[in-house]
Short mmCIF file of C-alpha atoms and ligand atoms in Angstrom, two decimals:
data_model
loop_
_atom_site.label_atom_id
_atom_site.label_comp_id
_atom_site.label_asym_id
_atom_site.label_seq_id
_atom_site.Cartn_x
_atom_site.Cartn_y
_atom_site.Cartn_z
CA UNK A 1152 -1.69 -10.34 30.66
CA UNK A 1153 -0.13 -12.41 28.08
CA UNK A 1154 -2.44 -12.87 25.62
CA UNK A 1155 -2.63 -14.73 21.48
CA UNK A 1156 -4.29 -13.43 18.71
CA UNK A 1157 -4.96 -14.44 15.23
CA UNK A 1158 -3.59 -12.04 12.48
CA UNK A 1159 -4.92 -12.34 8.77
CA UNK A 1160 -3.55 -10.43 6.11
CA UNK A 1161 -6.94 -10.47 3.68
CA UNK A 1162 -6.26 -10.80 0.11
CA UNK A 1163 -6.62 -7.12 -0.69
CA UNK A 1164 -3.48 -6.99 1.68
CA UNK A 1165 -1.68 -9.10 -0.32
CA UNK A 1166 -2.58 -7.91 -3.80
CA UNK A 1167 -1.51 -4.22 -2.84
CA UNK A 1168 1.96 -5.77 -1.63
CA UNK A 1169 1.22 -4.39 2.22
CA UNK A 1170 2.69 -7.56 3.76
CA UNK A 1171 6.27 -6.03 4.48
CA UNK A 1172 4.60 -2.39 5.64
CA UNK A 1173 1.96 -4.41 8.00
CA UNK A 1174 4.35 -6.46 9.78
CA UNK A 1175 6.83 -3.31 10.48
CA UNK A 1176 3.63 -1.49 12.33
CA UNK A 1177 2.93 -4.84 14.11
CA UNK A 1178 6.83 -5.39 15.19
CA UNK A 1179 5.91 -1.74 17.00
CA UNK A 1180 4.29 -4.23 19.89
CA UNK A 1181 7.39 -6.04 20.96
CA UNK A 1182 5.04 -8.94 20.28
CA UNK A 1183 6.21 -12.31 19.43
CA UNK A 1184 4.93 -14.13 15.94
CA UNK A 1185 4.60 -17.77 17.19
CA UNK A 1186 2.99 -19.12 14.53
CA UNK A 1187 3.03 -18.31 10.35
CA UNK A 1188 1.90 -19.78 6.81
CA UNK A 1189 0.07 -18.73 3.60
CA UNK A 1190 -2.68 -20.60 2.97
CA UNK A 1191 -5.53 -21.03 0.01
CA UNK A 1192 -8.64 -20.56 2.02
CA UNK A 1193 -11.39 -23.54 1.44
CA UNK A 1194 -14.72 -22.35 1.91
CA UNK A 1195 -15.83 -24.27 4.58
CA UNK A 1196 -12.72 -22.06 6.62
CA UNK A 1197 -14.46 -19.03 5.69
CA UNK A 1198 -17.84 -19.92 6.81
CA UNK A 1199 -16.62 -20.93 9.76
CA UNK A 1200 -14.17 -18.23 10.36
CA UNK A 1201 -16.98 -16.05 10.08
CA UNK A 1202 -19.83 -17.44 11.42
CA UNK A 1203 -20.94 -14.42 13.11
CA UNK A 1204 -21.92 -12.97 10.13
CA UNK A 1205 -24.07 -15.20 8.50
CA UNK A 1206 -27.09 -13.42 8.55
CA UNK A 1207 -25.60 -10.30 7.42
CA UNK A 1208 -26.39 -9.23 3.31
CA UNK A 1209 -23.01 -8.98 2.48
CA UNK A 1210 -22.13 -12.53 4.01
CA UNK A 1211 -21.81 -13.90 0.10
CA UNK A 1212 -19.36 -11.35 -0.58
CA UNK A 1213 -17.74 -11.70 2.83
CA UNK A 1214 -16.91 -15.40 1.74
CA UNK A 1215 -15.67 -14.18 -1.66
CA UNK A 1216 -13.46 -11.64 0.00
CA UNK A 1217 -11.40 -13.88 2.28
CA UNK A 1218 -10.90 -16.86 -0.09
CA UNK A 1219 -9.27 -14.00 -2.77
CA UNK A 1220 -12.21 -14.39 -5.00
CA UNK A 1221 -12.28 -10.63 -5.24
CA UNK A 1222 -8.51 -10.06 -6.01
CA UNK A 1223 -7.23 -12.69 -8.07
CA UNK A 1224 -5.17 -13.62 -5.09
CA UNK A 1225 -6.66 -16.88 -3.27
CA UNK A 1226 -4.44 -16.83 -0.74
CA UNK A 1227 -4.03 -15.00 2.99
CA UNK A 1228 -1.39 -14.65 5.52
CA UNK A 1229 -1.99 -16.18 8.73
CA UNK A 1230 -0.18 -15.69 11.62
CA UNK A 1231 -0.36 -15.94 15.97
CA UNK A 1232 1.35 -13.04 17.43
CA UNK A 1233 1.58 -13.30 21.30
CA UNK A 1234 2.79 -11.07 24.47
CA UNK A 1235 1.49 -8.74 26.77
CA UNK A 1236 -1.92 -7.39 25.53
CA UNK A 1237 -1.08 -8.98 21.96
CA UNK A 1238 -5.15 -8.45 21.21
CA UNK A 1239 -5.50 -4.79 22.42
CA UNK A 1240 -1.77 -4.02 20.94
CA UNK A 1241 -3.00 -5.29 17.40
CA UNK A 1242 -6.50 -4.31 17.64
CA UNK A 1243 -5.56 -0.53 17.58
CA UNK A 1244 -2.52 -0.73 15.31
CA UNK A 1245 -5.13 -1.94 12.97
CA UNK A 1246 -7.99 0.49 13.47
CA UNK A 1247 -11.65 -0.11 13.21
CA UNK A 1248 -14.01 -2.36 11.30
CA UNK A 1249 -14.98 0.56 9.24
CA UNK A 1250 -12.23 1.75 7.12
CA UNK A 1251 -13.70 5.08 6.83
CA UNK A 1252 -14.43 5.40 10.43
CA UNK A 1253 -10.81 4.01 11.63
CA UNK A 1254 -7.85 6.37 12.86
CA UNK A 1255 -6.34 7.88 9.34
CA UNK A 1256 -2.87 6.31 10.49
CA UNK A 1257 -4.00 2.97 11.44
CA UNK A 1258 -3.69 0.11 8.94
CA UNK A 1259 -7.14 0.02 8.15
CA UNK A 1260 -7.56 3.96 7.73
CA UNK A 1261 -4.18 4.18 5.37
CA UNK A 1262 -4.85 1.22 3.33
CA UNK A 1263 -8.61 -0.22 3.61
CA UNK A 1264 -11.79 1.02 1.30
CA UNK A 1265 -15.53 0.58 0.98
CA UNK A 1266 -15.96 -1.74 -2.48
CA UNK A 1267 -18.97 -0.58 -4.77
CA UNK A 1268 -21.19 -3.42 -3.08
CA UNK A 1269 -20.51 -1.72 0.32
CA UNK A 1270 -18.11 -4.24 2.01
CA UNK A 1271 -15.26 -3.19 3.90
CA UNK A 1272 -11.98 -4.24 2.53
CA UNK A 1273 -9.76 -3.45 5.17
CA UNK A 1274 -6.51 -5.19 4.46
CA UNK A 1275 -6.14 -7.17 8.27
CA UNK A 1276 -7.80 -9.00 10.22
CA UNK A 1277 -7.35 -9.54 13.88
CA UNK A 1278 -9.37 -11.23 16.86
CA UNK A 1279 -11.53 -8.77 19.02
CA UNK A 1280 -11.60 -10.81 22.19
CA UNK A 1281 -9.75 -13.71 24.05
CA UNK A 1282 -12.37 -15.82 23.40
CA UNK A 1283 -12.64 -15.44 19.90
CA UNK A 1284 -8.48 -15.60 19.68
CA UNK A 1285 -9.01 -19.32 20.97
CA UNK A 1286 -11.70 -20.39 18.36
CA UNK A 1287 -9.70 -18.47 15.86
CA UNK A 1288 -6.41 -19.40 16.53
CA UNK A 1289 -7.34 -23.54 16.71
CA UNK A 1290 -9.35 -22.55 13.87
CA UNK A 1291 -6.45 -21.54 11.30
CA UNK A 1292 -3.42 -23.52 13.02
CA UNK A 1293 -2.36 -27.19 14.26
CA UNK A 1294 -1.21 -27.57 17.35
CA UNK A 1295 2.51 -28.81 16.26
CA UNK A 1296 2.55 -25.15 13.79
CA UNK A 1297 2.52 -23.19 17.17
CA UNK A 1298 6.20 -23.08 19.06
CA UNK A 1299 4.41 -21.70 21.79
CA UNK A 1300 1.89 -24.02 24.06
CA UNK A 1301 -0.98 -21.85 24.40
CA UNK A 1302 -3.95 -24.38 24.63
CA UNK A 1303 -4.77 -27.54 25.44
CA UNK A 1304 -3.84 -30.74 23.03
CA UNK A 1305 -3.68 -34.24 22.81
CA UNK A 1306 -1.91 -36.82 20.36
CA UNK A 1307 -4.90 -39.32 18.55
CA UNK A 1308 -3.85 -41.79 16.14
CA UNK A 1309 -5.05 -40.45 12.44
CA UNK A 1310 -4.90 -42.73 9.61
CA UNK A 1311 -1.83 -44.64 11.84
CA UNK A 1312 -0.37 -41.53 12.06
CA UNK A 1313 -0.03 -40.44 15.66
CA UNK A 1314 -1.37 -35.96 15.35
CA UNK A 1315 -1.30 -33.57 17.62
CA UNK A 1316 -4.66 -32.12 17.58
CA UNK A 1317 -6.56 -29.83 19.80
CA UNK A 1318 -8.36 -31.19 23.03
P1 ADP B 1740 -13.55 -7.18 12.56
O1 ADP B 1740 -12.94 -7.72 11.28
O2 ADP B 1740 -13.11 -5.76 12.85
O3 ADP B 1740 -13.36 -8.10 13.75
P2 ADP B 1740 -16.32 -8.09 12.14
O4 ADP B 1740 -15.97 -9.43 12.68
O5 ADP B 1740 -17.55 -7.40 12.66
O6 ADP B 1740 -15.13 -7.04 12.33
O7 ADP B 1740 -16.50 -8.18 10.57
C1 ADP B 1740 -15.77 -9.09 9.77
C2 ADP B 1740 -15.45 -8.43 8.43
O8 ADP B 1740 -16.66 -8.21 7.71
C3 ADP B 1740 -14.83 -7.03 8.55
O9 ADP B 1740 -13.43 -7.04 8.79
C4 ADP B 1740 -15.19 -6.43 7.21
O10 ADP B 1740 -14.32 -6.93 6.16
C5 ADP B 1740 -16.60 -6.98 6.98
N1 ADP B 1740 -17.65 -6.09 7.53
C6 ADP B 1740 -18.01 -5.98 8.85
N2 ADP B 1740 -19.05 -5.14 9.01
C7 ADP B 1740 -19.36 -4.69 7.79
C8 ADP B 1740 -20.38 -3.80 7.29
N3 ADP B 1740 -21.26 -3.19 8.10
N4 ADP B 1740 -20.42 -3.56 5.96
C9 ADP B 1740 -19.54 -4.17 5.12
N5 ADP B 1740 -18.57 -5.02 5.51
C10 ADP B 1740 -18.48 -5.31 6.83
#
């Protein structure tokens, strides 16, 4: 099944200078990047991003952690890798939630941690399920930053700009 997922390389990733060893592991999958940029993350993207996890006690420091507020580096790596599988391929290159728990060679088991405040840093990040690829991926990206049509889009007339945004 060709699939799309949404790969973040957290700010932790990017202060310890992992980008170049990430992306080798990930070019393992054959997969495809369709879709790249760095970008300063605002917080309303965070919140949003992860929504899931608002009612969790570390939410505060969740938020912290993906805008770079914890590194000194407020940027992250975004990117759409896509192919056969791309979520399952990624999902266990990277390892598990828990960088303690995940496979020692994985990404997260060689290069995540547990901070003093208990979150996991864990370098990556990487959609869990289609569904979640979709909200993700229209999420982070413009249609027009995408050479790959994956979803739906229509132009609308912005400011007298005609946009390509998502349907
Ligand atoms: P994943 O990133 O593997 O899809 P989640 O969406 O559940 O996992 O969690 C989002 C992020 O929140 C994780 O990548 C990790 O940085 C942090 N996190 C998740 N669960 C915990 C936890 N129990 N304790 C501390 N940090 C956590």
């Amino acid at each position: 099944m060709i699939q799309q997922t949404l790969v973040l390389i957290k700010p932790d990733g990017l202060k310890k200078s992992l980008t170049g060893n990430i992306l080798t592991r990930l070019s393992e999958t054959k997969l495809e990047i369709v879709a790249a940029k760095i970008i300063r993350v605002s917080r309303e993207l965070a919140i949003q991003h992860y929504w899931h996890m608002e009612e969790r006690p570390f939410f505060e420091e969740l938020i912290k952690y993906i805008q770079g507020e914890l590194h000194g580096r407020k940027k992250v790596l975004a990117m759409v890798y896509h192919g056969e599988n791309a979520i399952e391929k990624v999902r266990t290159l990277a390892g598990a939630t828990n960088p303690e728990e995940a496979d020692s060679v994985s990404i997260r088991g060689s290069f995540g941690r547990i901070t003093t405040k208990g979150l996991y840093e864990n370098a990556i990040h990487c959609s869990d399920n289609e569904k979640n690829a979709e909200r993700e991926i229209k999420l982070w990206f413009f249609p027009d930053e995408i050479i790959v049509d994956m979803y739906n889009s229509e132009i609308k007339e912005i400011d007298n700009f005609k946009k390509k945004v998502w349907k």
